[in-house]
C-alpha cells in the first residue's frame, strides 16, 4: 500500500499542457515547453504548483520548473559535466572530493526537475550504487579514517524507501570514525509530506548525528506545509540548513534574497550557501555573473544581520572545497 507521500509522488505533474492549464497560462508557451521537456522532462509536485501565482509566466517558482526554448541554446562555457565529477568518482555512487566528507548519490530521481540542475546530464543510472557497489562504498569508508561525514545526496536521497534508508544508515553507523550523517534533499521543500514520523525514526535510530540541508531558492516556496515538516525535524533536534542557487529571474535581487533569509530563519532554517550556477548546458539563461552576485551579498549585508547572509560560493572542478566569492564594497 502506498503511503501519503508516495501517492503525492505518483501524482507529480509531468505534462506541460497540464501545468499551463492549471496556472491559466498562455498556450503560446506550450510548443517550447514540450520541446525542451524532451531534453530534460518536466516534473513538479502538485503542492509546489499550488504555491505559484496563477496567470504569471514570470512566477519565481514556475521559472524553476517550466521548460523553455532557451535550454536548447549552446553556450561556449556551459558543458555536460561542469564539475568534472567523473574524475572523483572512485566507486559508482561515491564522490570523494573534499577532505573528511564524501557524497553518496543514493537515488537517481528527484520529485521535481529543476531546470538549472547541474545534474541534468549526469549519468545517474550508472551512478546509483547497486548491492555490490554499496558493499564497496562501505569498505572504502571503513578504510579511510579521515572521513567523518557522509552526505546522502542524489538525485534526492529521501525518495528512497524508509527500509532501504534504514539499512544504509545502519551500515554507515557501524563504521566508528563516521560521526555525521548529512542529508541533502529538496523534498522537505517540494514534498514536505515526506517528513514522516517513521522517517524521523530512521534518521535518528543510530549514533550518527543527522544534519539536514534543504534546497530552497525563493521565499514563496516556504508555506505552512513546509514549516510543519521543519518543525518535526526540529522536535528531533535535527539542525536544518538551506542552500540556494542564485538564479536570474528567480532570486537575483537583494529584496528577494533578504525575504528568503528572513522567512527561512522564521521557520527555523539556517541560511548556509548561495551557489553560483554551475555552468551546465541548457541553463545559461539563469546565470548571474560574479560581480553582480558579490553586489547582492553586499546589499544583504547592509540590510540584515550577518547570520541571515548565506556564504556565496561556487564549485570548481578539481578544487578541494567550495570556493568563496569575495563581497564587494558598496559605496
Ligand atoms: C558540496 C559538497 C560537499 C560538502 O561541502 P560542504 O562545504 O561541507 O557543504 C561534499 N562533497 C561534494 C562532492 C560536494 O559537492
Ligand atoms: S532537486 Fe536538486 S538534484 Fe533534483 S533536479 Fe532539483 S536541483 Fe537537481
Coordinates of N, CA and C in Angstrom, one line a residue, residues 31-255:
X31 N 4.5 25.0 -27.2 CA 5.5 24.3 -28.1 C 6.9 24.2 -27.5
X32 N 7.4 25.3 -27.0 CA 8.8 25.4 -26.4 C 8.9 24.5 -25.2
X33 N 7.8 24.5 -24.4 CA 7.9 23.6 -23.2 C 7.9 22.2 -23.6
X34 N 7.1 21.8 -24.6 CA 7.1 20.4 -25.0 C 8.5 20.0 -25.6
X35 N 9.1 20.9 -26.4 CA 10.3 20.6 -27.0 C 11.4 20.5 -25.9
X36 N 11.5 21.4 -25.0 CA 12.6 21.4 -24.0 C 12.4 20.3 -23.0
X37 N 11.1 19.8 -22.8 CA 10.9 18.7 -21.9 C 11.5 17.4 -22.4
X38 N 11.7 17.4 -23.7 CA 12.4 16.2 -24.3 C 13.8 16.1 -23.9
X39 N 14.5 17.3 -23.6 CA 15.9 17.3 -23.2 C 16.0 16.9 -21.7
X40 N 15.0 17.3 -21.0 CA 15.0 17.0 -19.5 C 13.5 17.2 -19.1
X41 N 12.9 16.1 -18.7 CA 11.5 16.1 -18.5 C 11.0 17.1 -17.5
X42 N 9.8 17.6 -17.7 CA 9.1 18.4 -16.7 C 8.7 17.5 -15.6
X43 N 8.8 18.0 -14.4 CA 8.4 17.2 -13.2 C 8.2 18.2 -12.1
X44 N 7.0 18.2 -11.5 CA 6.8 19.2 -10.4 C 5.6 18.7 -9.6
X45 N 5.8 18.6 -8.2 CA 4.7 18.2 -7.4 C 3.6 19.2 -7.3
X46 N 2.4 18.6 -7.1 CA 1.2 19.5 -7.1 C 1.3 20.5 -6.0
X47 N 1.8 20.2 -4.8 CA 1.9 21.1 -3.7 C 2.8 22.3 -4.1
X48 N 3.8 22.1 -4.9 CA 4.7 23.2 -5.3 C 4.0 24.1 -6.3
X49 N 3.2 23.5 -7.2 CA 2.4 24.3 -8.1 C 1.4 25.2 -7.4
X50 N 0.9 24.7 -6.3 CA -0.1 25.4 -5.6 C 0.4 26.7 -4.9
X51 N 1.8 26.8 -4.9 CA 2.4 28.0 -4.3 C 2.8 29.0 -5.4
X52 N 2.4 28.7 -6.6 CA 2.7 29.6 -7.7 C 1.5 30.5 -7.9
X53 N 1.8 31.7 -8.5 CA 0.7 32.7 -8.8 C 0.1 32.4 -10.2
X54 N -1.2 32.2 -10.2 CA -1.9 31.9 -11.5 C -1.7 33.1 -12.5
X55 N -1.6 32.7 -13.7 CA -1.5 33.7 -14.8 C -0.2 34.5 -14.9
X56 N 0.8 34.1 -14.1 CA 2.0 34.9 -14.1 C 3.2 34.0 -14.7
X57 N 3.5 34.2 -16.0 CA 4.6 33.4 -16.6 C 6.0 33.7 -15.9
X58 N 6.1 34.8 -15.2 CA 7.4 35.1 -14.5 C 7.4 34.7 -13.1
X59 N 6.4 33.9 -12.6 CA 6.4 33.5 -11.2 C 7.8 32.8 -10.9
X60 N 8.4 33.2 -9.8 CA 9.7 32.6 -9.5 C 9.8 31.1 -9.2
X61 N 8.6 30.5 -8.9 CA 8.6 29.1 -8.7 C 8.4 28.4 -10.0
X62 N 7.5 29.0 -10.8 CA 7.3 28.4 -12.2 C 8.6 28.4 -13.0
X63 N 9.4 29.5 -12.9 CA 10.6 29.6 -13.7 C 11.6 28.5 -13.4
X64 N 11.5 28.0 -12.2 CA 12.4 26.9 -11.8 C 12.1 25.6 -12.5
X65 N 10.8 25.4 -13.0 CA 10.4 24.1 -13.5 C 9.9 24.1 -14.9
X66 N 9.6 25.3 -15.5 CA 9.0 25.3 -16.8 C 10.0 25.2 -17.9
X67 N 10.0 24.2 -18.7 CA 11.0 24.1 -19.8 C 10.8 25.2 -20.8
X68 N 11.9 25.8 -21.2 CA 11.9 26.9 -22.1 C 12.8 26.7 -23.3
X69 N 12.5 27.4 -24.4 CA 13.3 27.3 -25.7 C 14.8 27.5 -25.4
X70 N 15.1 28.5 -24.5 CA 16.5 28.8 -24.3 C 17.4 27.6 -23.9
X71 N 16.7 26.6 -23.4 CA 17.5 25.4 -22.9 C 18.2 24.7 -24.1
X72 N 17.7 24.9 -25.3 CA 18.4 24.3 -26.4 C 19.6 25.1 -27.0
X73 N 19.8 26.3 -26.4 CA 20.9 27.1 -26.9 C 22.2 26.6 -26.4
X74 N 23.2 26.6 -27.3 CA 24.6 26.1 -26.9 C 25.3 27.4 -26.4
X75 N 25.9 27.3 -25.3 CA 26.8 28.4 -24.8 C 28.2 27.9 -24.6
X76 N 29.2 28.6 -25.0 CA 30.5 28.1 -25.0 C 31.0 27.6 -23.7
X77 N 30.8 28.3 -22.6 CA 31.4 27.7 -21.3 C 30.5 26.7 -20.6
X78 N 29.4 26.4 -21.2 CA 28.4 25.6 -20.5 C 28.5 24.1 -21.0
X79 N 28.8 23.2 -20.1 CA 29.1 21.8 -20.6 C 28.2 20.8 -19.9
X80 N 28.4 19.5 -20.3 CA 27.5 18.5 -19.7 C 28.0 18.1 -18.3
X81 N 29.3 18.1 -18.0 CA 29.8 17.7 -16.7 C 30.6 18.8 -16.2
X82 N 30.0 20.0 -15.8 CA 30.8 21.2 -15.5 C 31.8 21.0 -14.3
X83 N 31.5 20.0 -13.4 CA 32.3 19.9 -12.3 C 33.3 18.7 -12.5
X84 N 33.3 18.1 -13.6 CA 34.2 17.0 -13.9 C 34.1 16.0 -12.8
X85 N 32.9 15.6 -12.5 CA 32.7 14.7 -11.3 C 33.2 13.3 -11.7
X86 N 33.2 13.0 -12.9 CA 33.7 11.6 -13.3 C 35.1 11.4 -12.8
X87 N 35.9 12.5 -12.5 CA 37.2 12.3 -12.1 C 37.4 12.0 -10.6
X88 N 36.3 12.2 -9.8 CA 36.4 12.0 -8.4 C 35.4 10.9 -7.9
X89 N 35.1 10.0 -8.8 CA 34.1 9.0 -8.6 C 34.7 7.6 -8.5
X90 N 35.4 7.3 -7.4 CA 36.1 6.0 -7.3 C 35.3 4.8 -7.4
X91 N 34.0 4.9 -6.9 CA 33.1 3.7 -6.9 C 31.8 4.3 -7.4
X92 N 31.0 3.5 -8.2 CA 29.7 4.1 -8.7 C 28.9 4.5 -7.4
X93 N 28.5 5.8 -7.4 CA 27.6 6.3 -6.3 C 28.4 7.1 -5.3
X94 N 29.8 7.0 -5.4 CA 30.6 7.7 -4.4 C 31.4 8.9 -5.0
X95 N 31.3 10.1 -4.4 CA 32.1 11.2 -4.8 C 33.0 11.6 -3.6
X96 N 34.3 11.4 -3.8 CA 35.2 11.8 -2.7 C 36.1 12.9 -3.2
X97 N 35.6 14.1 -2.9 CA 36.3 15.3 -3.5 C 36.8 16.2 -2.4
X98 N 36.2 16.3 -1.3 CA 36.6 17.2 -0.2 C 37.1 16.4 1.0
X99 N 38.0 17.1 1.7 CA 38.6 16.4 2.9 C 37.5 16.1 4.0
X100 N 37.6 14.8 4.4 CA 36.7 14.4 5.6 C 35.3 14.1 5.2
X101 N 34.9 14.5 4.0 CA 33.5 14.3 3.7 C 33.3 13.5 2.4
X102 N 32.4 12.6 2.3 CA 32.1 12.0 1.0 C 30.6 12.2 0.7
X103 N 30.3 12.2 -0.6 CA 29.0 12.3 -1.0 C 28.6 11.1 -1.7
X104 N 27.4 10.5 -1.3 CA 26.9 9.3 -2.0 C 25.6 9.7 -2.7
X105 N 25.6 9.4 -4.0 CA 24.4 9.7 -4.8 C 23.5 8.4 -4.7
X106 N 22.7 8.5 -3.7 CA 21.9 7.3 -3.3 C 20.8 6.9 -4.3
X107 N 20.2 8.0 -4.8 CA 19.0 7.8 -5.6 C 19.1 8.6 -6.9
X108 N 18.7 8.1 -8.0 CA 18.8 8.9 -9.3 C 17.8 9.9 -9.5
X109 N 16.6 9.7 -9.0 CA 15.5 10.6 -9.3 C 15.3 11.7 -8.3
X110 N 14.5 12.7 -8.7 CA 14.0 13.8 -7.9 C 12.5 13.9 -8.0
X111 N 11.9 14.5 -7.0 CA 10.4 14.7 -7.1 C 10.1 15.9 -8.0
X112 N 11.1 16.7 -8.2 CA 11.0 17.9 -9.0 C 12.2 17.9 -10.0
X113 N 12.0 18.4 -11.2 CA 13.2 18.6 -12.0 C 13.4 20.1 -12.2
X114 N 14.5 20.6 -11.6 CA 14.8 22.0 -11.6 C 15.6 22.2 -12.9
X115 N 15.1 23.2 -13.6 CA 15.7 23.4 -15.0 C 17.2 23.7 -15.0
X116 N 17.7 24.3 -13.9 CA 19.0 24.8 -13.8 C 20.0 23.7 -13.2
X117 N 19.4 22.5 -13.0 CA 20.1 21.5 -12.2 C 21.4 21.1 -12.9
X118 N 22.5 21.1 -12.2 CA 23.8 20.7 -12.8 C 23.9 19.2 -13.0
X119 N 22.9 18.5 -12.5 CA 22.9 17.0 -12.8 C 22.0 16.7 -13.9
X120 N 21.5 17.7 -14.7 CA 20.6 17.3 -15.7 C 21.1 16.4 -16.8
X121 N 22.5 16.4 -16.9 CA 23.1 15.4 -17.8 C 23.9 14.3 -17.1
X122 N 23.8 14.3 -15.8 CA 24.6 13.4 -15.0 C 24.2 11.9 -15.3
X123 N 25.1 11.0 -15.5 CA 24.8 9.6 -15.8 C 24.3 8.9 -14.5
X124 N 23.1 9.3 -14.1 CA 22.5 8.8 -12.8 C 22.5 7.3 -12.8
X125 N 22.0 6.7 -13.9 CA 21.8 5.2 -13.8 C 23.1 4.5 -13.5
X126 N 24.2 5.0 -14.1 CA 25.5 4.3 -13.8 C 26.0 4.6 -12.4
X127 N 25.4 5.6 -11.8 CA 25.9 6.1 -10.5 C 25.1 5.8 -9.3
X128 N 24.1 5.0 -9.4 CA 23.4 4.6 -8.2 C 24.0 3.3 -7.7
X129 N 24.5 3.3 -6.5 CA 25.1 2.1 -6.0 C 24.2 0.9 -6.0
X130 N 24.5 -0.2 -6.7 CA 23.8 -1.4 -6.5 C 24.3 -2.1 -5.3
X131 N 23.9 -3.3 -5.1 CA 24.3 -4.1 -3.9 C 25.9 -4.2 -3.8
X132 N 26.5 -4.6 -4.9 CA 27.9 -4.8 -4.9 C 28.7 -3.5 -4.6
X133 N 28.2 -2.4 -5.3 CA 28.9 -1.1 -5.2 C 28.7 -0.6 -3.7
X134 N 27.5 -0.8 -3.2 CA 27.3 -0.4 -1.8 C 28.3 -1.0 -0.8
X135 N 28.5 -2.3 -1.0 CA 29.5 -3.0 -0.2 C 30.8 -2.4 -0.3
X136 N 31.2 -2.1 -1.6 CA 32.5 -1.4 -1.8 C 32.6 -0.1 -1.2
X137 N 31.5 0.7 -1.2 CA 31.5 2.0 -0.6 C 31.7 1.9 0.9
X138 N 31.0 1.0 1.5 CA 31.1 0.8 3.0 C 32.6 0.4 3.3
X139 N 33.2 -0.5 2.5 CA 34.6 -0.9 2.7 C 35.5 0.3 2.5
X140 N 35.3 1.1 1.5 CA 36.1 2.3 1.2 C 36.0 3.3 2.4
X141 N 34.8 3.5 3.0 CA 34.7 4.4 4.1 C 35.4 3.8 5.4
X142 N 35.2 2.5 5.6 CA 35.8 1.9 6.7 C 37.3 2.0 6.7
X143 N 37.9 2.0 5.5 CA 39.3 2.0 5.3 C 39.9 3.4 5.3
X144 N 39.1 4.4 5.3 CA 39.6 5.8 5.3 C 39.2 6.5 6.5
X145 N 40.0 6.5 7.6 CA 39.6 7.1 8.8 C 39.7 8.6 8.9
X146 N 40.0 9.2 7.8 CA 39.9 10.7 7.8 C 38.4 11.1 7.5
X147 N 37.6 10.2 7.0 CA 36.2 10.6 6.7 C 35.4 10.5 7.9
X148 N 34.8 11.7 8.3 CA 33.9 11.7 9.4 C 32.4 12.0 9.1
X149 N 32.2 12.4 7.9 CA 30.9 12.8 7.5 C 30.5 12.2 6.2
X150 N 29.3 11.6 6.1 CA 28.7 11.1 4.9 C 27.5 11.9 4.5
X151 N 27.5 12.4 3.2 CA 26.4 13.2 2.7 C 25.6 12.3 1.8
X152 N 24.4 12.1 2.1 CA 23.5 11.3 1.2 C 22.9 12.4 0.3
X153 N 23.1 12.2 -1.0 CA 22.6 13.2 -2.0 C 22.0 12.4 -3.2
X154 N 21.9 13.0 -4.3 CA 21.3 12.4 -5.4 C 21.5 13.2 -6.7
X155 N 20.4 13.3 -7.4 CA 19.0 12.9 -7.1 C 18.6 13.4 -5.7
X156 N 17.5 12.8 -5.2 CA 17.1 13.1 -3.9 C 17.0 11.8 -3.0
X157 N 17.9 11.8 -2.0 CA 18.1 10.6 -1.2 C 16.8 10.2 -0.5
X158 N 15.9 11.2 -0.2 CA 14.7 10.9 0.6 C 13.6 10.3 -0.3
X159 N 13.9 10.1 -1.6 CA 13.0 9.3 -2.4 C 13.2 7.8 -2.2
X160 N 14.3 7.5 -1.5 CA 14.4 6.1 -1.1 C 13.4 5.7 -0.1
X161 N 13.0 4.4 -0.1 CA 12.1 3.9 0.9 C 12.7 3.9 2.3
X162 N 11.9 4.0 3.3 CA 12.4 4.0 4.6 C 13.3 2.8 4.9
X163 N 12.8 1.6 4.5 CA 13.5 0.4 4.8 C 14.9 0.4 4.2
X164 N 15.0 0.9 3.0 CA 16.3 1.0 2.3 C 17.3 2.0 3.0
X165 N 16.7 3.2 3.3 CA 17.5 4.2 4.1 C 18.0 3.6 5.4
X166 N 17.1 2.9 6.0 CA 17.5 2.4 7.3 C 18.6 1.4 7.2
X167 N 18.6 0.5 6.2 CA 19.7 -0.4 6.0 C 21.0 0.3 5.7
X168 N 20.9 1.3 4.9 CA 22.1 2.0 4.5 C 22.7 2.8 5.7
X169 N 21.8 3.4 6.5 CA 22.3 4.2 7.6 C 22.9 3.3 8.7
X170 N 22.3 2.1 8.9 CA 22.9 1.2 9.8 C 24.2 0.7 9.4
X171 N 24.4 0.4 8.1 CA 25.7 0.0 7.6 C 26.8 1.1 7.9
X172 N 26.4 2.4 7.7 CA 27.3 3.5 7.9 C 27.6 3.7 9.4
X173 N 26.6 3.5 10.2 CA 26.8 3.7 11.6 C 27.7 2.6 12.2
X174 N 27.9 1.5 11.5 CA 28.8 0.5 12.0 C 30.3 0.9 11.9
X175 N 30.6 2.0 11.2 CA 32.0 2.5 11.0 C 32.3 3.5 12.0
X176 N 33.2 3.2 13.0 CA 33.4 4.0 14.2 C 33.8 5.5 13.9
X177 N 34.6 5.7 12.9 CA 35.1 7.1 12.7 C 34.0 8.0 12.0
X178 N 32.9 7.4 11.5 CA 31.9 8.3 10.9 C 31.1 8.9 12.1
X179 N 30.8 10.2 12.0 CA 30.1 10.9 13.1 C 28.8 11.5 12.6
X180 N 28.8 12.0 11.4 CA 27.7 12.9 10.9 C 27.1 12.3 9.7
X181 N 25.8 12.2 9.7 CA 25.0 11.8 8.5 C 24.3 13.0 8.0
X182 N 24.8 13.5 6.9 CA 24.1 14.7 6.3 C 23.2 14.3 5.2
X183 N 22.0 14.8 5.1 CA 21.1 14.5 4.1 C 20.9 15.8 3.2
X184 N 21.2 15.8 2.0 CA 20.9 16.9 1.1 C 19.6 16.6 0.3
X185 N 18.5 17.3 0.6 CA 17.3 17.0 0.0 C 16.4 18.2 -0.3
X186 N 15.7 18.1 -1.4 CA 14.8 19.2 -1.7 C 13.4 18.8 -1.3
X187 N 13.2 17.5 -0.9 CA 11.8 17.1 -0.5 C 11.2 17.8 0.6
X188 N 11.9 18.2 1.7 CA 11.2 18.9 2.8 C 10.6 20.2 2.2
X189 N 11.1 20.7 1.1 CA 10.5 21.9 0.5 C 9.4 21.6 -0.5
X190 N 9.7 20.7 -1.4 CA 8.8 20.5 -2.6 C 7.8 19.4 -2.3
X191 N 8.0 18.5 -1.3 CA 7.1 17.5 -1.0 C 7.2 17.2 0.5
X192 N 6.9 18.2 1.3 CA 7.2 18.1 2.8 C 6.5 17.0 3.5
X193 N 5.5 16.4 2.9 CA 4.8 15.2 3.5 C 5.7 14.0 3.6
X194 N 6.9 14.1 3.0 CA 7.9 13.0 3.1 C 8.5 12.9 4.5
X195 N 8.4 14.0 5.2 CA 8.9 14.0 6.6 C 7.9 13.4 7.5
X196 N 8.0 12.1 7.6 CA 7.0 11.3 8.4 C 7.7 10.9 9.7
X197 N 6.9 10.5 10.7 CA 7.4 10.0 11.9 C 8.3 8.8 11.7
X198 N 7.9 8.0 10.8 CA 8.8 6.8 10.5 C 10.1 7.2 10.0
X199 N 10.1 8.2 9.1 CA 11.4 8.6 8.5 C 12.3 9.2 9.6
X200 N 11.7 10.0 10.5 CA 12.4 10.6 11.6 C 13.1 9.5 12.5
X201 N 12.3 8.5 12.7 CA 12.8 7.4 13.5 C 14.0 6.7 12.8
X202 N 13.9 6.6 11.5 CA 15.0 6.0 10.7 C 16.3 6.9 10.8
X203 N 16.1 8.2 10.7 CA 17.2 9.1 10.7 C 17.9 9.2 12.1
X204 N 17.1 9.0 13.1 CA 17.7 9.2 14.4 C 17.9 7.8 15.1
X205 N 17.9 6.8 14.4 CA 18.0 5.4 15.0 C 19.4 4.9 15.3
X206 N 20.4 5.8 14.9 CA 21.8 5.3 15.2 C 22.6 6.4 16.0
X207 N 23.8 6.1 16.2 CA 24.7 7.1 16.9 C 25.1 8.3 16.0
X208 N 24.9 8.1 14.7 CA 25.3 9.2 13.8 C 24.4 10.4 14.0
X209 N 25.1 11.6 14.0 CA 24.3 12.8 14.2 C 23.7 13.2 12.8
X210 N 22.3 13.3 12.7 CA 21.7 13.7 11.4 C 21.7 15.2 11.3
X211 N 22.1 15.6 10.1 CA 22.0 17.1 9.7 C 21.3 17.1 8.4
X212 N 20.4 18.1 8.3 CA 19.6 18.2 7.0 C 20.0 19.5 6.3
X213 N 20.3 19.4 5.0 CA 20.5 20.5 4.2 C 19.4 20.5 3.1
X214 N 18.5 21.5 3.2 CA 17.4 21.6 2.2 C 17.8 22.5 1.1
X215 N 17.0 22.6 0.1 CA 17.3 23.4 -1.0 C 16.1 24.2 -1.4
X216 N 16.1 25.5 -1.1 CA 15.0 26.4 -1.4 C 15.6 27.7 -2.0
X217 N 15.0 28.2 -3.0 CA 15.5 29.4 -3.7 C 14.7 30.7 -3.5
X218 N 13.5 30.5 -3.1 CA 12.6 31.7 -3.0 C 11.6 31.6 -1.8
X219 N 11.4 32.7 -1.2 CA 10.5 32.7 0.0 C 9.1 32.1 -0.3
X220 N 8.6 32.3 -1.5 CA 7.3 31.7 -1.8 C 7.2 30.2 -1.7
X221 N 8.4 29.6 -1.7 CA 8.4 28.1 -1.6 C 8.1 27.6 -0.2
X222 N 8.1 28.6 0.8 CA 8.0 28.2 2.2 C 6.6 28.4 2.7
X223 N 5.7 27.5 2.5 CA 4.4 27.7 3.0 C 4.2 26.9 4.3
X224 N 2.9 26.8 4.8 CA 2.7 26.1 6.1 C 3.1 24.6 6.1
X225 N 2.9 24.0 4.9 CA 3.2 22.6 4.9 C 4.7 22.4 5.1
X226 N 5.5 23.3 4.6 CA 7.0 23.2 4.8 C 7.3 23.5 6.3
X227 N 6.7 24.6 6.8 CA 7.1 24.9 8.2 C 6.7 23.7 9.1
X228 N 5.6 23.0 8.8 CA 5.2 21.9 9.6 C 6.3 20.8 9.6
X229 N 6.8 20.5 8.4 CA 7.8 19.5 8.2 C 9.1 19.9 9.0
X230 N 9.5 21.1 8.9 CA 10.7 21.6 9.6 C 10.5 21.5 11.1
X231 N 9.3 21.8 11.5 CA 9.0 21.7 13.0 C 9.2 20.2 13.5
X232 N 8.9 19.3 12.6 CA 9.0 17.9 13.0 C 10.5 17.5 13.1
X233 N 11.3 18.0 12.2 CA 12.8 17.8 12.2 C 13.4 18.4 13.5
X234 N 12.9 19.6 13.8 CA 13.4 20.3 15.0 C 13.1 19.6 16.3
X235 N 11.9 19.0 16.3 CA 11.5 18.3 17.5 C 12.5 17.2 17.8
X236 N 13.1 16.7 16.7 CA 14.1 15.6 16.9 C 15.5 16.2 17.0
X237 N 15.6 17.5 17.2 CA 16.9 18.2 17.3 C 17.8 18.0 16.1
X238 N 17.2 17.9 14.9 CA 18.0 17.9 13.7 C 18.1 19.3 13.2
X239 N 19.4 19.7 13.0 CA 19.7 21.1 12.5 C 19.3 21.1 11.0
X240 N 18.7 22.2 10.6 CA 18.3 22.3 9.2 C 19.0 23.5 8.6
X241 N 19.8 23.3 7.5 CA 20.4 24.4 6.8 C 19.7 24.5 5.4
X242 N 19.9 25.7 4.8 CA 19.4 25.8 3.4 C 20.6 26.2 2.5
X243 N 20.5 25.6 1.3 CA 21.3 26.1 0.2 C 20.4 26.5 -0.9
X244 N 20.8 27.6 -1.6 CA 20.1 28.1 -2.7 C 21.1 28.2 -3.9
X245 N 20.5 28.4 -5.1 CA 21.3 28.7 -6.2 C 20.8 30.1 -6.7
X246 N 21.8 30.9 -7.0 CA 21.5 32.3 -7.5 C 21.0 32.2 -8.9
X247 N 19.8 32.6 -9.2 CA 19.1 32.3 -10.5 C 18.5 33.6 -11.0
X248 N 18.9 34.0 -12.2 CA 18.3 35.1 -12.9 C 16.8 34.9 -13.0
X249 N 16.1 35.9 -12.7 CA 14.6 35.8 -12.8 C 13.9 35.1 -11.7
X250 N 14.7 34.6 -10.7 CA 14.1 33.9 -9.6 C 14.4 34.6 -8.3
X251 N 15.7 34.8 -8.0 CA 16.1 35.4 -6.8 C 17.2 36.4 -6.9
X252 N 17.4 37.0 -8.1 CA 18.6 37.8 -8.3 C 18.3 39.3 -7.9
X253 N 17.8 39.5 -6.7 CA 17.6 40.9 -6.2 C 17.9 40.8 -4.7
X254 N 18.4 41.9 -4.2 CA 18.6 42.0 -2.7 C 17.3 41.7 -2.0
X255 N 16.2 42.3 -2.5 CA 14.9 42.1 -1.8 C 14.5 40.6 -1.8

